[in-house]
Amino acid sequence: MKTLWQNCHVASMAGGTYSIIEDAAILTHDGHIHWIGPRVDALVGEGVEFVDLNGAWVTPGLIDCHTHAVFGGNRSNEFEQRLQGVSYAEIAAAGGGIASTVRATRAASEEELLASARRRLVSLLRDGVTTVEIKSGYGLDLASERKLLSVIRRLGHELPVTVRATCLAAHALPPEYKDRADDYIAHICDEMLPALAAEGLVDAVDAFCEYLAFSPAQVERVFIKAHELGLPVKLHAEQLSSLAGSSLAARYQALSADHLEFMTEDDAIAMGQAGTVAVLLPGAYYFLRETQLPPMDALRKHGVAIALASDLNPGTSPALSVRLMLNMGCTLFRMTPEEALAGVTLNAAKALGMGATHGSLEVGKVADFIAWDIERPADLAYWLGGELNKRVVRHGAEVTI
Ligand code: NIG
Ligand code: FE
């Protein structure tokens, strides 16, 4: 079935910018974009269905390329503690932080985790997300990580969204490995990753490289195993301190290095050369009241593609809106609305290794797009949350959420 979506303007992101086409049309066929251009140039053959988009602005479906959307419990108690002046690192050292979510997640059934994550994902979907990456990392033993990754796969089957599953077993040290971080890394490499990969539950491997998590040497062992298993890597790097984790990620051709407030110019050079995407997470920056900004000028100067994501998680970024991240990327990180939109489309696709099929509206790519009832594309970065009127098209067909 061919469909001509018309009476719209398009910000296609082709070539890495808004790439505006006013009074545009998009011809979709078998879930893909068959043709896109000015409406007057559209060649319409037999049997084409017409859809009037009422003057909407069409963008690629939004891609949230970094979330931890599946977890048990929440940590609003820690939010209150931090408002009283206790730091994230102090809470973690006292047995809270990631460890407290691990306890709640291990105690939750697969069905409970599915139900709570579904509610959070629906918020993201109502905001225009058609592709989402979700990390494990709150299980930290084989059975619990398998439970999380199974929930992540099920979410992709049950909701109208494309889901990528990332194994983040190297997120924190589980209590049973207290003071034995190297042994836990060996367990990840020898048992967990091979088993989970063999079960088809893993699309990429991530780790948390930080003084309160894992060292670059430990992360490197995880990366070597991931590559042996044919899996791409990503890294939480330079969030709280500077350990050159992002340079390490670049050496392993990581799809992305994420957070990056404390990265150096040398890290940016390495990432630019490797084509590793910088995934910036303004929700975590804001929620932790961080003051160290990621080095935007160095990233731009060295040609590092910049993505934005929600980092949806219970500890540092309980963010349920990707458009809010666009606003924060602009107000906090001084990105332009154009850069911010590229950050949740084109560059977010690249950060998931999906650049060939997603992230822009070009012939041959998957027909995932949003027709927004807005005046200008910059409106997407302008409103602070709320729900915008829109029509969501996934694989060439309109979906309701
Ligand atoms: O991306 N940095 C590590 N991981 C998460 C936070 C996890 C948590 O506190 O639960 C993040 O910010
Ligand atoms: Fe994260």
Short mmCIF file of C-alpha atoms and ligand atoms in Angstrom, two decimals:
data_model
loop_
_atom_site.label_atom_id
_atom_site.label_comp_id
_atom_site.label_asym_id
_atom_site.label_seq_id
_atom_site.Cartn_x
_atom_site.Cartn_y
_atom_site.Cartn_z
CA MET A 1 0.00 0.00 0.00
CA LYS A 2 1.34 3.43 -0.98
CA THR A 3 0.32 6.52 0.99
CA LEU A 4 0.90 10.16 0.11
CA TRP A 5 1.07 12.30 3.25
CA GLN A 6 0.51 15.87 2.13
CA ASN A 7 -0.42 19.40 3.16
CA CYS A 8 2.54 19.56 5.54
CA HIS A 9 5.96 21.13 6.02
CA VAL A 10 8.91 18.88 6.70
CA ALA A 11 12.03 19.23 8.83
CA SER A 12 13.61 16.13 7.36
CA MET A 13 17.04 16.30 9.07
CA ALA A 14 18.57 15.16 5.76
CA GLY A 15 22.14 16.41 5.73
CA GLY A 16 22.12 17.00 9.47
CA THR A 17 19.96 20.13 9.72
CA TYR A 18 16.30 21.03 9.74
CA SER A 19 16.39 20.71 5.88
CA ILE A 20 13.08 22.47 5.58
CA ILE A 21 10.68 21.61 2.77
CA GLU A 22 7.61 23.86 2.84
CA ASP A 23 4.37 22.51 1.35
CA ALA A 24 5.87 19.04 1.20
CA ALA A 25 4.62 15.54 0.56
CA ILE A 26 5.91 12.15 1.68
CA LEU A 27 5.17 8.95 -0.22
CA THR A 28 5.44 5.84 1.93
CA HIS A 29 5.41 2.25 0.74
CA ASP A 30 5.81 -0.97 2.74
CA GLY A 31 6.79 0.95 5.87
CA HIS A 32 9.53 2.95 4.18
CA ILE A 33 9.91 6.37 2.59
CA HIS A 34 9.52 5.95 -1.14
CA TRP A 35 9.72 9.63 -2.07
CA ILE A 36 9.84 12.99 -0.23
CA GLY A 37 9.88 16.52 -1.64
CA PRO A 38 7.79 19.56 -2.56
CA ARG A 39 4.16 18.57 -3.09
CA VAL A 40 4.11 20.01 -6.61
CA ASP A 41 6.78 17.49 -7.63
CA ALA A 42 5.00 14.44 -6.22
CA LEU A 43 4.40 11.75 -8.86
CA VAL A 44 1.27 9.91 -7.91
CA GLY A 45 0.43 6.64 -9.61
CA GLU A 46 -2.54 4.30 -9.30
CA GLY A 47 -3.86 3.10 -5.96
CA VAL A 48 -2.26 5.71 -3.73
CA GLU A 49 -4.08 6.67 -0.54
CA PHE A 50 -3.97 10.39 0.32
CA VAL A 51 -3.68 11.73 3.86
CA ASP A 52 -4.19 15.43 4.61
CA LEU A 53 -1.91 16.55 7.46
CA ASN A 54 -3.60 19.96 7.82
CA GLY A 55 -0.47 22.07 7.58
CA ALA A 56 1.43 20.16 10.29
CA TRP A 57 5.21 20.24 10.68
CA VAL A 58 6.64 16.76 10.14
CA THR A 59 9.84 15.60 11.85
CA PRO A 60 11.42 12.18 12.12
CA GLY A 61 10.03 10.16 15.02
CA LEU A 62 11.96 11.14 18.14
CA ILE A 63 14.63 8.73 19.40
CA ASP A 64 15.43 8.54 23.11
CA CYS A 65 18.87 6.90 22.93
CA HIS A 66 19.65 6.56 26.67
CA THR A 67 17.15 5.39 29.27
CA HIS A 68 17.00 3.12 32.29
CA ALA A 69 13.21 2.90 32.04
CA VAL A 70 12.81 -0.52 33.70
CA PHE A 71 13.27 -0.49 37.48
CA GLY A 72 11.54 -1.24 40.76
CA GLY A 73 10.52 1.42 43.30
CA ASN A 74 11.60 5.03 43.01
CA ARG A 75 14.00 7.31 44.89
CA SER A 76 12.01 10.43 45.74
CA ASN A 77 13.28 9.97 49.32
CA GLU A 78 16.82 10.52 48.02
CA PHE A 79 15.62 13.55 46.09
CA GLU A 80 14.49 14.99 49.43
CA GLN A 81 17.85 14.10 51.03
CA ARG A 82 19.72 15.83 48.24
CA LEU A 83 17.56 18.92 48.68
CA GLN A 84 18.81 18.92 52.28
CA GLY A 85 22.38 19.01 50.96
CA VAL A 86 23.42 15.34 50.89
CA SER A 87 25.29 14.56 47.66
CA TYR A 88 24.60 11.76 45.15
CA ALA A 89 28.02 10.22 45.98
CA GLU A 90 27.31 10.37 49.75
CA ILE A 91 23.94 8.66 49.29
CA ALA A 92 25.60 5.94 47.19
CA ALA A 93 28.37 5.44 49.78
CA ALA A 94 25.71 4.97 52.49
CA GLY A 95 24.10 2.07 50.57
CA GLY A 96 21.45 4.09 48.74
CA GLY A 97 21.60 5.23 45.14
CA ILE A 98 21.81 2.53 42.48
CA ALA A 99 22.05 -0.15 45.22
CA SER A 100 18.63 0.78 46.58
CA THR A 101 17.04 0.48 43.14
CA VAL A 102 18.80 -2.88 42.73
CA ARG A 103 17.12 -4.13 45.92
CA ALA A 104 13.68 -2.98 44.74
CA THR A 105 14.24 -4.35 41.23
CA ARG A 106 15.39 -7.76 42.41
CA ALA A 107 12.30 -7.97 44.63
CA ALA A 108 9.90 -7.08 41.80
CA SER A 109 8.32 -9.67 39.50
CA GLU A 110 8.71 -9.47 35.73
CA GLU A 111 5.05 -8.50 35.46
CA GLU A 112 5.43 -5.68 37.99
CA LEU A 113 8.48 -4.33 36.20
CA LEU A 114 6.66 -4.54 32.87
CA ALA A 115 3.62 -2.66 34.18
CA SER A 116 5.57 0.23 35.72
CA ALA A 117 7.94 0.56 32.75
CA ARG A 118 4.99 0.49 30.33
CA ARG A 119 3.48 3.52 32.07
CA ARG A 120 6.76 5.44 31.81
CA LEU A 121 7.25 4.48 28.17
CA VAL A 122 3.73 5.60 27.30
CA SER A 123 4.69 9.08 28.57
CA LEU A 124 7.69 9.09 26.25
CA LEU A 125 5.58 7.85 23.35
CA ARG A 126 2.96 10.57 23.91
CA ASP A 127 5.85 12.98 23.52
CA GLY A 128 6.67 11.74 20.02
CA VAL A 129 9.18 8.95 20.71
CA THR A 130 9.14 6.13 18.16
CA THR A 131 12.49 4.52 19.09
CA VAL A 132 13.91 4.07 22.57
CA GLU A 133 17.02 2.48 24.05
CA ILE A 134 16.58 0.85 27.44
CA LYS A 135 19.42 -0.38 29.65
CA SER A 136 19.44 -3.15 32.19
CA GLY A 137 21.75 -2.52 35.16
CA TYR A 138 19.46 -2.67 38.19
CA GLY A 139 19.67 -6.46 38.45
CA LEU A 140 23.43 -7.08 38.68
CA ASP A 141 23.15 -10.86 38.77
CA LEU A 142 22.43 -13.16 35.86
CA ALA A 143 18.81 -13.96 36.72
CA SER A 144 17.89 -10.36 37.52
CA GLU A 145 19.63 -8.89 34.47
CA ARG A 146 17.83 -11.52 32.35
CA LYS A 147 14.54 -10.46 33.96
CA LEU A 148 15.18 -6.80 33.05
CA LEU A 149 16.29 -7.56 29.50
CA SER A 150 13.25 -9.81 28.98
CA VAL A 151 10.99 -6.97 30.10
CA ILE A 152 12.80 -4.65 27.69
CA ARG A 153 12.18 -7.06 24.80
CA ARG A 154 8.52 -7.44 25.81
CA LEU A 155 8.02 -3.66 25.83
CA GLY A 156 9.14 -3.61 22.20
CA HIS A 157 6.55 -6.24 21.33
CA GLU A 158 3.68 -4.70 23.29
CA LEU A 159 4.02 -1.00 22.50
CA PRO A 160 4.25 0.84 19.16
CA VAL A 161 7.93 1.69 19.61
CA THR A 162 11.21 0.25 18.38
CA VAL A 163 13.25 -0.82 21.41
CA ARG A 164 17.00 -1.38 21.63
CA ALA A 165 18.24 -3.35 24.66
CA THR A 166 21.58 -2.48 26.24
CA CYS A 167 23.20 -4.67 28.89
CA LEU A 168 24.55 -2.48 31.70
CA ALA A 169 25.60 -5.24 34.10
CA ALA A 170 28.69 -3.12 34.87
CA HIS A 171 26.56 -0.37 36.42
CA ALA A 172 27.47 -0.82 40.09
CA LEU A 173 29.00 -3.44 42.35
CA PRO A 174 26.35 -5.83 43.69
CA PRO A 175 26.49 -6.47 47.46
CA GLU A 176 27.56 -10.10 47.05
CA TYR A 177 30.77 -8.86 45.36
CA LYS A 178 31.61 -6.20 47.98
CA ASP A 179 35.32 -5.29 47.71
CA ARG A 180 35.68 -7.75 44.80
CA ALA A 181 35.06 -5.55 41.76
CA ASP A 182 37.52 -7.48 39.58
CA ASP A 183 35.72 -10.73 40.39
CA TYR A 184 32.38 -9.17 39.42
CA ILE A 185 33.88 -7.97 36.12
CA ALA A 186 35.12 -11.53 35.51
CA HIS A 187 31.61 -12.84 36.24
CA ILE A 188 30.13 -10.35 33.75
CA CYS A 189 32.65 -11.34 31.07
CA ASP A 190 32.69 -15.12 31.65
CA GLU A 191 29.06 -15.81 32.55
CA MET A 192 26.59 -12.99 32.19
CA LEU A 193 27.37 -11.42 28.81
CA PRO A 194 27.89 -14.73 26.94
CA ALA A 195 24.63 -16.16 28.32
CA LEU A 196 22.51 -13.05 27.76
CA ALA A 197 23.94 -12.49 24.29
CA ALA A 198 23.30 -16.12 23.34
CA GLU A 199 19.67 -15.67 24.41
CA GLY A 200 19.33 -12.75 21.97
CA LEU A 201 18.58 -10.28 24.75
CA VAL A 202 21.39 -7.79 24.08
CA ASP A 203 21.87 -5.25 21.28
CA ALA A 204 24.76 -3.31 22.89
CA VAL A 205 26.90 -3.30 26.03
CA ASP A 206 27.34 -0.32 28.37
CA ALA A 207 29.27 0.31 31.60
CA PHE A 208 29.59 3.05 34.22
CA CYS A 209 33.18 4.33 34.26
CA GLU A 210 33.49 6.42 37.41
CA TYR A 211 35.41 6.53 40.66
CA LEU A 212 32.30 5.26 42.46
CA ALA A 213 31.67 2.55 39.85
CA PHE A 214 34.26 0.86 37.58
CA SER A 215 37.78 1.84 36.51
CA PRO A 216 38.83 2.26 32.88
CA ALA A 217 40.83 -1.00 33.14
CA GLN A 218 37.73 -2.87 34.34
CA VAL A 219 35.55 -1.30 31.66
CA GLU A 220 38.11 -2.29 29.02
CA ARG A 221 37.72 -5.96 29.97
CA VAL A 222 33.96 -5.64 29.43
CA PHE A 223 34.54 -3.95 26.06
CA ILE A 224 36.91 -6.71 24.92
CA LYS A 225 34.32 -9.36 25.77
CA ALA A 226 31.54 -7.38 24.07
CA HIS A 227 33.60 -7.21 20.88
CA GLU A 228 34.35 -10.94 21.08
CA LEU A 229 30.59 -11.47 21.17
CA GLY A 230 30.11 -9.12 18.21
CA LEU A 231 28.30 -6.48 20.26
CA PRO A 232 28.84 -2.70 19.99
CA VAL A 233 29.71 -0.75 23.15
CA LYS A 234 28.66 2.49 24.83
CA LEU A 235 29.86 4.12 28.04
CA HIS A 236 28.67 6.29 30.94
CA ALA A 237 31.76 8.48 31.14
CA GLU A 238 32.98 11.67 32.77
CA GLN A 239 29.72 12.27 34.66
CA LEU A 240 31.27 13.07 38.04
CA SER A 241 35.01 13.09 37.36
CA SER A 242 37.53 12.89 34.55
CA LEU A 243 38.92 9.38 33.95
CA ALA A 244 39.35 9.54 30.15
CA GLY A 245 36.57 6.97 29.84
CA SER A 246 35.34 8.71 26.70
CA SER A 247 38.77 8.29 25.08
CA LEU A 248 38.68 4.62 26.04
CA ALA A 249 35.22 4.37 24.48
CA ALA A 250 36.54 5.97 21.30
CA ARG A 251 39.40 3.41 21.15
CA TYR A 252 36.76 0.68 21.12
CA GLN A 253 34.71 2.45 18.41
CA ALA A 254 31.91 2.95 20.92
CA LEU A 255 28.61 4.02 19.42
CA SER A 256 28.45 6.70 22.11
CA ALA A 257 29.93 8.08 25.29
CA ASP A 258 27.28 9.59 27.54
CA HIS A 259 27.06 12.37 30.19
CA LEU A 260 30.55 13.91 29.56
CA GLU A 261 30.39 17.00 31.81
CA PHE A 262 34.00 16.36 32.93
CA MET A 263 35.48 15.34 29.56
CA THR A 264 38.61 17.03 28.23
CA GLU A 265 39.43 18.40 24.79
CA ASP A 266 41.61 15.31 24.19
CA ASP A 267 38.53 13.15 24.81
CA ALA A 268 36.61 15.22 22.27
CA ILE A 269 39.40 14.79 19.69
CA ALA A 270 39.39 11.02 20.21
CA MET A 271 35.60 10.83 19.92
CA GLY A 272 35.55 13.01 16.80
CA GLN A 273 38.12 10.77 15.11
CA ALA A 274 36.31 7.57 16.08
CA GLY A 275 32.83 8.82 15.16
CA THR A 276 31.65 8.16 18.72
CA VAL A 277 28.50 10.18 19.46
CA ALA A 278 28.36 12.44 22.54
CA VAL A 279 25.06 11.72 24.28
CA LEU A 280 24.31 14.64 26.60
CA LEU A 281 21.84 14.16 29.43
CA PRO A 282 20.56 17.55 30.61
CA GLY A 283 17.95 15.94 32.89
CA ALA A 284 20.69 14.39 35.05
CA TYR A 285 22.72 17.61 34.93
CA TYR A 286 19.68 19.55 36.11
CA PHE A 287 18.43 17.05 38.69
CA LEU A 288 21.86 16.69 40.35
CA ARG A 289 22.26 20.48 40.26
CA GLU A 290 25.56 19.96 38.43
CA THR A 291 27.43 23.13 37.55
CA GLN A 292 30.17 21.73 35.29
CA LEU A 293 28.91 22.07 31.71
CA PRO A 294 29.88 19.60 28.99
CA PRO A 295 32.48 21.26 26.73
CA MET A 296 30.12 22.24 23.92
CA ASP A 297 32.71 24.24 21.98
CA ALA A 298 35.24 21.39 22.00
CA LEU A 299 32.58 18.94 20.84
CA ARG A 300 31.58 21.22 17.97
CA LYS A 301 35.19 22.08 17.08
CA HIS A 302 36.21 18.43 16.80
CA GLY A 303 33.15 17.37 14.83
CA VAL A 304 31.58 15.17 17.50
CA ALA A 305 27.93 14.40 16.75
CA ILE A 306 25.81 15.48 19.73
CA ALA A 307 22.72 13.58 20.84
CA LEU A 308 20.30 14.38 23.68
CA ALA A 309 18.43 11.83 25.77
CA SER A 310 16.21 11.63 28.82
CA ASP A 311 18.42 9.24 30.88
CA LEU A 312 15.05 8.26 32.40
CA ASN A 313 16.06 6.62 35.70
CA PRO A 314 14.93 6.78 39.33
CA GLY A 315 18.08 8.35 40.78
CA THR A 316 19.42 11.13 38.62
CA SER A 317 16.83 11.86 35.95
CA PRO A 318 13.18 10.89 36.49
CA ALA A 319 12.44 12.52 33.13
CA LEU A 320 9.31 11.52 31.25
CA SER A 321 9.58 13.98 28.36
CA VAL A 322 12.13 14.09 25.57
CA ARG A 323 10.87 17.50 24.44
CA LEU A 324 11.74 18.81 27.88
CA MET A 325 15.29 17.58 27.18
CA LEU A 326 15.29 19.65 23.99
CA ASN A 327 14.44 22.70 26.04
CA MET A 328 17.10 21.90 28.64
CA GLY A 329 19.69 21.22 25.92
CA CYS A 330 19.03 24.76 24.67
CA THR A 331 18.69 26.61 27.97
CA LEU A 332 21.32 24.73 30.01
CA PHE A 333 23.82 23.62 27.34
CA ARG A 334 23.27 26.52 24.92
CA MET A 335 22.40 24.28 22.00
CA THR A 336 20.36 25.74 19.17
CA PRO A 337 16.87 24.30 18.59
CA GLU A 338 18.28 22.86 15.34
CA GLU A 339 21.08 21.09 17.21
CA ALA A 340 18.64 19.86 19.83
CA LEU A 341 16.30 18.36 17.22
CA ALA A 342 19.25 16.69 15.48
CA GLY A 343 20.15 15.37 18.93
CA VAL A 344 16.94 13.37 19.26
CA THR A 345 16.72 12.29 15.63
CA LEU A 346 19.79 12.01 13.40
CA ASN A 347 22.48 11.79 16.07
CA ALA A 348 20.39 9.68 18.45
CA ALA A 349 19.98 7.15 15.62
CA LYS A 350 23.76 7.14 15.18
CA ALA A 351 24.22 6.62 18.92
CA LEU A 352 22.20 3.40 18.56
CA GLY A 353 23.92 2.24 15.37
CA MET A 354 20.67 2.85 13.49
CA GLY A 355 21.80 5.77 11.34
CA ALA A 356 21.29 3.88 8.07
CA THR A 357 17.58 3.32 8.69
CA HIS A 358 16.34 5.90 11.21
CA GLY A 359 16.82 9.49 12.35
CA SER A 360 15.97 11.40 9.19
CA LEU A 361 13.30 11.41 6.52
CA GLU A 362 15.07 10.27 3.39
CA VAL A 363 14.25 7.81 0.61
CA GLY A 364 14.77 4.23 1.77
CA LYS A 365 14.60 4.97 5.50
CA VAL A 366 11.93 3.62 7.81
CA ALA A 367 8.76 5.77 7.69
CA ASP A 368 8.65 6.78 11.36
CA PHE A 369 7.55 10.39 11.67
CA ILE A 370 5.48 12.81 13.70
CA ALA A 371 3.12 15.42 12.24
CA TRP A 372 3.11 18.17 14.88
CA ASP A 373 0.42 20.81 15.22
CA ILE A 374 2.98 23.60 15.77
CA GLU A 375 3.89 26.92 14.15
CA ARG A 376 7.63 26.31 13.69
CA PRO A 377 10.06 23.44 14.41
CA ALA A 378 11.64 25.46 17.24
CA ASP A 379 8.32 25.10 19.11
CA LEU A 380 9.42 21.55 19.96
CA ALA A 381 12.24 22.96 22.11
CA TYR A 382 10.15 25.86 23.37
CA TRP A 383 7.30 24.40 25.43
CA LEU A 384 8.24 23.09 28.88
CA GLY A 385 6.51 19.73 28.71
CA GLY A 386 2.76 19.38 28.25
CA GLU A 387 1.28 17.36 25.43
CA LEU A 388 1.33 18.74 21.89
CA ASN A 389 -1.29 17.74 19.35
CA LYS A 390 0.29 15.40 16.89
CA ARG A 391 -0.19 12.40 14.63
CA VAL A 392 2.29 9.55 14.98
CA VAL A 393 3.25 7.47 11.95
CA ARG A 394 5.23 4.30 12.54
CA HIS A 395 6.41 2.01 9.73
CA GLY A 396 4.21 4.03 7.37
CA ALA A 397 0.96 3.61 9.35
CA GLU A 398 -0.71 5.97 11.79
CA VAL A 399 -0.71 4.72 15.39
CA THR A 400 -2.66 5.83 18.43
CA ILE A 401 -1.00 5.78 21.82
O1 NIG B 1 22.82 7.62 33.90
N1 NIG B 1 25.34 7.23 35.92
C1 NIG B 1 24.90 6.14 36.18
N2 NIG B 1 23.69 5.71 35.90
C2 NIG B 1 22.52 6.52 35.92
C3 NIG B 1 22.05 6.78 37.28
C4 NIG B 1 21.59 5.59 37.93
C5 NIG B 1 20.95 5.81 39.25
O2 NIG B 1 21.32 6.69 40.05
O3 NIG B 1 20.04 5.00 39.49
C6 NIG B 1 22.68 7.77 35.10
O4 NIG B 1 22.69 8.90 35.59
FE FE B 2 22.38 6.61 32.39
#
